Amino acid sequence: MSLCRLYQRAPRSWLRRTCLVRWTDGVLNFVGSDGSRYLSSLPPGHQMNVFDRNAKTRHRTLAAQDEEADVYDYLKSEVGYRLADRVYDIKRKFARAVELGCGRGYVSHHLDTEAVESLVLCDSSQECLTQCKVPKDVPTTKLLVDEEFLPFAENSVDIFLSSLSLHWVNNLPSTFKQVWNVLKQDGAFLGCVFGGETLYQLRGSLQLAETEREGGFGAHISPFVQPTDLAALLNQAGFVLLTIDSDEMTINYPTAFHLMTDLKGMAENNATWKRKSHLHRDSMVAAAAIY
């Protein structure tokens, strides 16, 4: 997890959109502000459809219902804490804050009245919202929201927060555009997503094992955004002063089976449309040996 900073909107007489992107093999952070329009690099009318959003909502619900859900929160809790800490680096109080993909409150419960006056927590899973930890003394509203379709009026939010959620969005340019439209003139956007070479050891192990045992391999690890792709996307959207920082978080697991168990507990299991319905036992054992 890396650090985030704020860039405020410039006056309309000199409209300058800026963004700081922090990227890592494990986590990618971006901070954006300004802009009434977000220009997509996709052709008009084109809709990316890589992830099964309904499946991901089910994953989040099942993970939240797990009696041992707290056991698997270690990574998201750490990233959420660090993201919340960046909010306090901004020397101002935000009248209205929105957290997208709040989960069980990994960011929100670290906030207080020193940072925000009111808070809206959004998630696609009702169970996550029910269990979401809310900050003390901060008026909080919970909304069932798909991150791809934001239900907020333009120029109505002072800060957007998102921790380890937007890497499951099918069309990031569209979501970024909606966030920008909703942000006020001096608003801010702080977030982080998994990116790049995340889980590359597991990906490689599964590919080698399946190729050897079955003569080909399926998509078991979701695709992650690359820093160069994100930079191009943000530049096309109008961001300037773009910065990409790279950090790495390494968590050691005794076996691939322990890793896959934790991924399921975090609701980070595969949700691509092209995912295989099952993985043969021989392939799993071979992948674990390679890992």
mmCIF file of C-alpha atoms in Angstrom:
data_model
loop_
_atom_site.group_PDB
_atom_site.id
_atom_site.type_symbol
_atom_site.label_atom_id
_atom_site.label_comp_id
_atom_site.label_asym_id
_atom_site.label_seq_id
_atom_site.Cartn_x
_atom_site.Cartn_y
_atom_site.Cartn_z
ATOM 1 C CA MET A 1 0.000 0.000 0.000
ATOM 2 C CA SER A 2 1.327 3.418 -0.818
ATOM 3 C CA LEU A 3 0.633 6.940 0.230
ATOM 4 C CA CYS A 4 -1.836 9.291 -1.376
ATOM 5 C CA ARG A 5 -1.909 13.054 -1.697
ATOM 6 C CA LEU A 6 -4.498 15.636 -2.661
ATOM 7 C CA TYR A 7 -4.549 17.917 -5.675
ATOM 8 C CA GLN A 8 -7.340 20.480 -5.606
ATOM 9 C CA ARG A 9 -9.172 21.863 -8.591
ATOM 10 C CA ALA A 10 -7.856 25.014 -10.151
ATOM 11 C CA PRO A 11 -10.164 27.982 -10.834
ATOM 12 C CA ARG A 12 -12.286 27.698 -13.966
ATOM 13 C CA SER A 13 -10.245 30.438 -15.603
ATOM 14 C CA TRP A 14 -7.381 27.952 -15.696
ATOM 15 C CA LEU A 15 -8.883 24.512 -15.551
ATOM 16 C CA ARG A 16 -6.172 22.042 -14.644
ATOM 17 C CA ARG A 17 -6.919 18.453 -13.843
ATOM 18 C CA THR A 18 -4.268 16.714 -11.816
ATOM 19 C CA CYS A 19 -3.815 13.248 -10.457
ATOM 20 C CA LEU A 20 -1.331 11.370 -8.330
ATOM 21 C CA VAL A 21 -1.278 7.650 -8.972
ATOM 22 C CA ARG A 22 0.435 5.272 -6.610
ATOM 23 C CA TRP A 23 0.991 1.838 -7.995
ATOM 24 C CA THR A 24 2.374 -1.372 -6.626
ATOM 25 C CA ASP A 25 2.713 -5.009 -7.516
ATOM 26 C CA GLY A 26 0.126 -5.519 -4.812
ATOM 27 C CA VAL A 27 -1.755 -2.231 -4.621
ATOM 28 C CA LEU A 28 -2.377 0.698 -6.921
ATOM 29 C CA ASN A 29 -3.431 4.048 -5.431
ATOM 30 C CA PHE A 30 -4.772 7.009 -7.309
ATOM 31 C CA VAL A 31 -5.740 10.495 -6.204
ATOM 32 C CA GLY A 32 -7.634 12.695 -8.595
ATOM 33 C CA SER A 33 -9.540 15.952 -8.469
ATOM 34 C CA ASP A 34 -11.149 18.491 -10.768
ATOM 35 C CA GLY A 35 -12.852 18.091 -14.114
ATOM 36 C CA SER A 36 -16.494 18.245 -15.117
ATOM 37 C CA ARG A 37 -16.047 15.630 -17.868
ATOM 38 C CA TYR A 38 -14.160 12.344 -18.004
ATOM 39 C CA LEU A 39 -13.285 11.267 -21.529
ATOM 40 C CA SER A 40 -13.236 7.534 -22.147
ATOM 41 C CA SER A 41 -10.651 5.886 -24.379
ATOM 42 C CA LEU A 42 -13.315 3.417 -25.496
ATOM 43 C CA PRO A 43 -15.305 3.837 -28.717
ATOM 44 C CA PRO A 44 -18.727 5.493 -28.293
ATOM 45 C CA GLY A 45 -21.286 3.030 -27.018
ATOM 46 C CA HIS A 46 -18.675 0.397 -26.175
ATOM 47 C CA GLN A 47 -19.121 -1.304 -22.818
ATOM 48 C CA MET A 48 -16.378 -3.379 -21.229
ATOM 49 C CA ASN A 49 -17.744 -6.557 -19.684
ATOM 50 C CA VAL A 50 -14.921 -8.551 -18.151
ATOM 51 C CA PHE A 51 -16.281 -9.207 -14.671
ATOM 52 C CA ASP A 52 -19.479 -10.861 -13.502
ATOM 53 C CA ARG A 53 -20.686 -8.169 -11.129
ATOM 54 C CA ASN A 54 -23.444 -10.369 -9.673
ATOM 55 C CA ALA A 55 -20.897 -13.064 -8.864
ATOM 56 C CA LYS A 56 -18.667 -10.527 -7.140
ATOM 57 C CA THR A 57 -21.592 -9.304 -5.038
ATOM 58 C CA ARG A 58 -22.263 -12.908 -4.001
ATOM 59 C CA HIS A 59 -18.591 -13.324 -3.095
ATOM 60 C CA ARG A 60 -18.729 -10.245 -0.867
ATOM 61 C CA THR A 61 -21.938 -11.383 0.793
ATOM 62 C CA LEU A 62 -20.644 -14.889 1.507
ATOM 63 C CA ALA A 63 -17.350 -13.544 2.835
ATOM 64 C CA ALA A 64 -19.162 -11.140 5.169
ATOM 65 C CA GLN A 65 -21.398 -13.953 6.443
ATOM 66 C CA ASP A 66 -18.413 -16.131 7.326
ATOM 67 C CA GLU A 67 -18.088 -16.584 11.087
ATOM 68 C CA GLU A 68 -14.336 -16.065 10.708
ATOM 69 C CA ALA A 69 -14.599 -12.979 8.494
ATOM 70 C CA ASP A 70 -12.319 -11.013 10.831
ATOM 71 C CA VAL A 71 -9.534 -13.534 10.229
ATOM 72 C CA TYR A 72 -9.351 -12.589 6.549
ATOM 73 C CA ASP A 73 -9.566 -8.820 7.000
ATOM 74 C CA TYR A 74 -5.862 -8.279 7.705
ATOM 75 C CA LEU A 75 -4.916 -6.955 4.255
ATOM 76 C CA LYS A 76 -7.985 -4.807 3.641
ATOM 77 C CA SER A 77 -7.826 -3.444 7.179
ATOM 78 C CA GLU A 78 -4.198 -2.391 6.743
ATOM 79 C CA VAL A 79 -4.801 -0.783 3.358
ATOM 80 C CA GLY A 80 -7.949 0.930 4.648
ATOM 81 C CA TYR A 81 -6.077 2.341 7.637
ATOM 82 C CA ARG A 82 -3.327 3.754 5.446
ATOM 83 C CA LEU A 83 -5.829 5.294 3.054
ATOM 84 C CA ALA A 84 -7.733 6.912 5.918
ATOM 85 C CA ASP A 85 -4.455 8.276 7.256
ATOM 86 C CA ARG A 86 -3.986 10.148 3.959
ATOM 87 C CA VAL A 87 -7.268 11.970 4.554
ATOM 88 C CA TYR A 88 -5.830 13.506 7.724
ATOM 89 C CA ASP A 89 -2.848 14.787 5.755
ATOM 90 C CA ILE A 90 -5.243 17.159 4.002
ATOM 91 C CA LYS A 91 -5.564 20.292 6.084
ATOM 92 C CA ARG A 92 -9.308 20.737 5.711
ATOM 93 C CA LYS A 93 -12.575 19.176 6.777
ATOM 94 C CA PHE A 94 -14.805 17.631 4.105
ATOM 95 C CA ALA A 95 -18.494 18.402 4.420
ATOM 96 C CA ARG A 96 -19.636 15.276 2.573
ATOM 97 C CA ALA A 97 -17.561 12.148 2.046
ATOM 98 C CA VAL A 98 -18.489 9.047 0.044
ATOM 99 C CA GLU A 99 -16.766 5.677 0.309
ATOM 100 C CA LEU A 100 -17.260 3.380 -2.685
ATOM 101 C CA GLY A 101 -17.058 -0.341 -2.011
ATOM 102 C CA CYS A 102 -16.883 0.194 1.741
ATOM 103 C CA GLY A 103 -16.964 -3.518 2.562
ATOM 104 C CA ARG A 104 -17.018 -3.980 6.320
ATOM 105 C CA GLY A 105 -15.789 -0.438 6.977
ATOM 106 C CA TYR A 106 -12.054 -0.721 6.417
ATOM 107 C CA VAL A 107 -11.661 3.033 5.838
ATOM 108 C CA SER A 108 -14.733 4.603 7.393
ATOM 109 C CA HIS A 109 -14.236 3.552 11.010
ATOM 110 C CA HIS A 110 -10.891 5.389 11.073
ATOM 111 C CA LEU A 111 -12.563 8.718 10.253
ATOM 112 C CA ASP A 112 -13.933 11.219 12.747
ATOM 113 C CA THR A 113 -15.365 14.732 12.876
ATOM 114 C CA GLU A 114 -11.903 16.197 12.414
ATOM 115 C CA ALA A 115 -11.860 14.865 8.842
ATOM 116 C CA VAL A 116 -15.485 14.716 7.664
ATOM 117 C CA GLU A 117 -18.824 16.215 8.642
ATOM 118 C CA SER A 118 -21.000 13.519 7.063
ATOM 119 C CA LEU A 119 -20.336 10.172 5.401
ATOM 120 C CA VAL A 120 -22.094 7.998 2.826
ATOM 121 C CA LEU A 121 -21.076 4.333 2.730
ATOM 122 C CA CYS A 122 -21.727 2.484 -0.531
ATOM 123 C CA ASP A 123 -21.440 -1.195 -1.374
ATOM 124 C CA SER A 124 -23.103 -3.668 -3.718
ATOM 125 C CA SER A 125 -23.602 -6.183 -0.885
ATOM 126 C CA GLN A 126 -26.322 -5.602 1.690
ATOM 127 C CA GLU A 127 -24.553 -7.917 4.137
ATOM 128 C CA CYS A 128 -21.384 -5.819 3.934
ATOM 129 C CA LEU A 129 -23.369 -2.664 4.613
ATOM 130 C CA THR A 130 -25.066 -4.294 7.594
ATOM 131 C CA GLN A 131 -21.709 -5.206 9.122
ATOM 132 C CA CYS A 132 -19.908 -2.024 8.083
ATOM 133 C CA LYS A 133 -18.242 -0.216 10.967
ATOM 134 C CA VAL A 134 -19.226 3.438 11.178
ATOM 135 C CA PRO A 135 -17.264 6.274 12.798
ATOM 136 C CA LYS A 136 -18.439 7.754 16.061
ATOM 137 C CA ASP A 137 -20.173 11.146 16.062
ATOM 138 C CA VAL A 138 -20.225 11.338 12.236
ATOM 139 C CA PRO A 139 -23.707 11.282 10.617
ATOM 140 C CA THR A 140 -23.557 8.225 8.351
ATOM 141 C CA THR A 141 -25.818 6.935 5.590
ATOM 142 C CA LYS A 142 -25.586 3.471 4.036
ATOM 143 C CA LEU A 143 -26.554 2.974 0.382
ATOM 144 C CA LEU A 144 -26.749 -0.174 -1.734
ATOM 145 C CA VAL A 145 -24.781 1.006 -4.780
ATOM 146 C CA ASP A 146 -23.068 -0.559 -7.775
ATOM 147 C CA GLU A 147 -19.750 1.228 -8.300
ATOM 148 C CA GLU A 148 -20.481 1.366 -12.026
ATOM 149 C CA PHE A 149 -23.640 3.471 -11.521
ATOM 150 C CA LEU A 150 -23.344 6.265 -8.975
ATOM 151 C CA PRO A 151 -26.647 7.756 -7.710
ATOM 152 C CA PHE A 152 -25.320 11.174 -6.704
ATOM 153 C CA ALA A 153 -26.118 14.606 -8.102
ATOM 154 C CA GLU A 154 -23.411 16.611 -9.818
ATOM 155 C CA ASN A 155 -21.287 18.893 -7.660
ATOM 156 C CA SER A 156 -22.562 17.302 -4.441
ATOM 157 C CA VAL A 157 -19.608 15.441 -2.880
ATOM 158 C CA ASP A 158 -16.421 16.845 -1.338
ATOM 159 C CA ILE A 159 -14.329 13.669 -1.285
ATOM 160 C CA PHE A 160 -14.580 10.153 -2.711
ATOM 161 C CA LEU A 161 -12.743 7.269 -1.053
ATOM 162 C CA SER A 162 -12.338 3.753 -2.392
ATOM 163 C CA SER A 163 -10.174 0.989 -0.979
ATOM 164 C CA LEU A 164 -9.582 -2.270 -2.892
ATOM 165 C CA SER A 165 -12.878 -2.243 -4.735
ATOM 166 C CA LEU A 166 -12.596 -0.579 -8.133
ATOM 167 C CA HIS A 167 -10.404 -3.295 -9.669
ATOM 168 C CA TRP A 168 -13.669 -5.242 -10.095
ATOM 169 C CA VAL A 169 -15.304 -2.469 -12.144
ATOM 170 C CA ASN A 170 -15.844 -3.279 -15.825
ATOM 171 C CA ASN A 171 -15.484 0.273 -17.142
ATOM 172 C CA LEU A 172 -13.129 2.390 -15.063
ATOM 173 C CA PRO A 173 -13.303 5.410 -17.411
ATOM 174 C CA SER A 174 -17.063 5.561 -16.917
ATOM 175 C CA THR A 175 -16.774 5.293 -13.142
ATOM 176 C CA PHE A 176 -14.052 7.953 -13.052
ATOM 177 C CA LYS A 177 -16.217 10.224 -15.182
ATOM 178 C CA GLN A 178 -19.144 9.830 -12.817
ATOM 179 C CA VAL A 179 -16.935 10.538 -9.817
ATOM 180 C CA TRP A 180 -15.614 13.696 -11.429
ATOM 181 C CA ASN A 181 -19.090 14.906 -12.304
ATOM 182 C CA VAL A 182 -20.219 14.412 -8.720
ATOM 183 C CA LEU A 183 -17.193 16.042 -7.086
ATOM 184 C CA LYS A 184 -17.334 19.690 -6.096
ATOM 185 C CA GLN A 185 -14.842 22.161 -7.520
ATOM 186 C CA ASP A 186 -12.374 21.633 -4.681
ATOM 187 C CA GLY A 187 -13.194 17.954 -4.255
ATOM 188 C CA ALA A 188 -10.760 15.060 -4.020
ATOM 189 C CA PHE A 189 -10.624 11.380 -4.939
ATOM 190 C CA LEU A 190 -8.435 8.978 -2.962
ATOM 191 C CA GLY A 191 -8.354 5.299 -3.699
ATOM 192 C CA CYS A 192 -6.380 2.111 -4.135
ATOM 193 C CA VAL A 193 -6.794 -1.048 -6.185
ATOM 194 C CA PHE A 194 -4.791 -4.189 -6.797
ATOM 195 C CA GLY A 195 -2.693 -3.869 -9.919
ATOM 196 C CA GLY A 196 -0.015 -5.234 -12.185
ATOM 197 C CA GLU A 197 1.809 -8.366 -11.034
ATOM 198 C CA THR A 198 -0.498 -9.098 -8.117
ATOM 199 C CA LEU A 199 -0.682 -12.883 -7.547
ATOM 200 C CA TYR A 200 1.768 -13.550 -10.370
ATOM 201 C CA GLN A 201 3.220 -16.565 -8.531
ATOM 202 C CA LEU A 202 -0.196 -18.187 -8.239
ATOM 203 C CA ARG A 203 -1.080 -17.277 -11.812
ATOM 204 C CA GLY A 204 2.117 -18.834 -13.152
ATOM 205 C CA SER A 205 1.748 -21.957 -11.036
ATOM 206 C CA LEU A 206 -1.800 -22.586 -12.240
ATOM 207 C CA GLN A 207 -0.895 -21.986 -15.870
ATOM 208 C CA LEU A 208 2.072 -24.354 -15.785
ATOM 209 C CA ALA A 209 0.144 -27.053 -13.938
ATOM 210 C CA GLU A 210 -2.895 -26.924 -16.219
ATOM 211 C CA THR A 211 -0.786 -26.838 -19.364
ATOM 212 C CA GLU A 212 1.088 -29.927 -18.223
ATOM 213 C CA ARG A 213 -1.967 -31.859 -17.018
ATOM 214 C CA GLU A 214 -4.668 -30.696 -19.431
ATOM 215 C CA GLY A 215 -2.869 -29.299 -22.462
ATOM 216 C CA GLY A 216 -4.053 -25.730 -21.864
ATOM 217 C CA PHE A 217 -5.015 -23.321 -19.102
ATOM 218 C CA GLY A 218 -8.036 -21.259 -18.131
ATOM 219 C CA ALA A 219 -8.487 -17.831 -16.582
ATOM 220 C CA HIS A 220 -8.201 -18.298 -12.818
ATOM 221 C CA ILE A 221 -6.650 -14.946 -11.854
ATOM 222 C CA SER A 222 -8.488 -11.756 -12.750
ATOM 223 C CA PRO A 223 -6.679 -9.268 -14.997
ATOM 224 C CA PHE A 224 -5.161 -6.274 -13.216
ATOM 225 C CA VAL A 225 -4.551 -2.809 -14.589
ATOM 226 C CA GLN A 226 -0.989 -1.939 -15.606
ATOM 227 C CA PRO A 227 0.559 1.395 -14.551
ATOM 228 C CA THR A 228 1.221 2.460 -18.140
ATOM 229 C CA ASP A 229 -2.376 1.714 -19.108
ATOM 230 C CA LEU A 230 -3.710 3.701 -16.188
ATOM 231 C CA ALA A 231 -1.417 6.617 -16.943
ATOM 232 C CA ALA A 232 -2.635 6.712 -20.542
ATOM 233 C CA LEU A 233 -6.234 6.490 -19.399
ATOM 234 C CA LEU A 234 -5.884 9.363 -16.963
ATOM 235 C CA ASN A 235 -3.998 11.493 -19.484
ATOM 236 C CA GLN A 236 -6.732 10.986 -22.055
ATOM 237 C CA ALA A 237 -9.228 11.990 -19.400
ATOM 238 C CA GLY A 238 -7.479 15.327 -18.989
ATOM 239 C CA PHE A 239 -5.322 14.742 -15.929
ATOM 240 C CA VAL A 240 -2.026 16.607 -15.788
ATOM 241 C CA LEU A 241 0.967 16.321 -13.453
ATOM 242 C CA LEU A 242 0.412 12.590 -13.419
ATOM 243 C CA THR A 243 2.653 10.690 -11.007
ATOM 244 C CA ILE A 244 2.965 6.944 -10.565
ATOM 245 C CA ASP A 245 4.618 5.546 -7.443
ATOM 246 C CA SER A 246 5.330 1.875 -6.924
ATOM 247 C CA ASP A 247 5.188 0.038 -3.612
ATOM 248 C CA GLU A 248 4.966 -3.653 -2.848
ATOM 249 C CA MET A 249 3.270 -5.593 -0.086
ATOM 250 C CA THR A 250 4.495 -9.160 0.341
ATOM 251 C CA ILE A 251 2.540 -11.720 2.349
ATOM 252 C CA ASN A 252 4.008 -15.197 2.659
ATOM 253 C CA TYR A 253 1.787 -18.273 2.644
ATOM 254 C CA PRO A 254 2.953 -21.823 3.429
ATOM 255 C CA THR A 255 1.098 -23.289 0.433
ATOM 256 C CA ALA A 256 -1.019 -22.206 -2.518
ATOM 257 C CA PHE A 257 -4.024 -23.750 -0.777
ATOM 258 C CA HIS A 258 -3.650 -21.338 2.153
ATOM 259 C CA LEU A 259 -3.466 -18.435 -0.286
ATOM 260 C CA MET A 260 -6.590 -19.502 -2.182
ATOM 261 C CA THR A 261 -8.472 -19.961 1.088
ATOM 262 C CA ASP A 262 -7.592 -16.418 2.140
ATOM 263 C CA LEU A 263 -8.551 -14.994 -1.258
ATOM 264 C CA LYS A 264 -11.986 -16.544 -0.902
ATOM 265 C CA GLY A 265 -12.272 -15.199 2.642
ATOM 266 C CA MET A 266 -11.410 -11.710 1.364
ATOM 267 C CA ALA A 267 -14.002 -12.003 -1.445
ATOM 268 C CA GLU A 268 -11.135 -11.664 -3.923
ATOM 269 C CA ASN A 269 -11.769 -14.946 -5.725
ATOM 270 C CA ASN A 270 -12.126 -14.932 -9.503
ATOM 271 C CA ALA A 271 -15.205 -13.266 -11.000
ATOM 272 C CA THR A 272 -14.387 -13.035 -14.707
ATOM 273 C CA TRP A 273 -17.006 -14.219 -17.167
ATOM 274 C CA LYS A 274 -14.480 -16.617 -18.729
ATOM 275 C CA ARG A 275 -13.570 -18.307 -15.455
ATOM 276 C CA LYS A 276 -13.567 -22.107 -15.398
ATOM 277 C CA SER A 277 -16.293 -23.726 -13.343
ATOM 278 C CA HIS A 278 -13.808 -26.051 -11.631
ATOM 279 C CA LEU A 279 -10.143 -26.945 -11.349
ATOM 280 C CA HIS A 280 -9.110 -30.597 -11.565
ATOM 281 C CA ARG A 281 -7.569 -32.116 -8.454
ATOM 282 C CA ASP A 282 -4.404 -33.178 -10.304
ATOM 283 C CA SER A 283 -3.925 -29.633 -11.587
ATOM 284 C CA MET A 284 -4.408 -28.157 -8.116
ATOM 285 C CA VAL A 285 -1.865 -30.514 -6.564
ATOM 286 C CA ALA A 286 0.622 -29.780 -9.350
ATOM 287 C CA ALA A 287 0.073 -26.021 -8.984
ATOM 288 C CA ALA A 288 0.656 -26.251 -5.236
ATOM 289 C CA ALA A 289 3.909 -28.123 -5.841
ATOM 290 C CA ILE A 290 5.097 -25.481 -8.326
ATOM 291 C CA TYR A 291 4.052 -22.635 -6.019
#
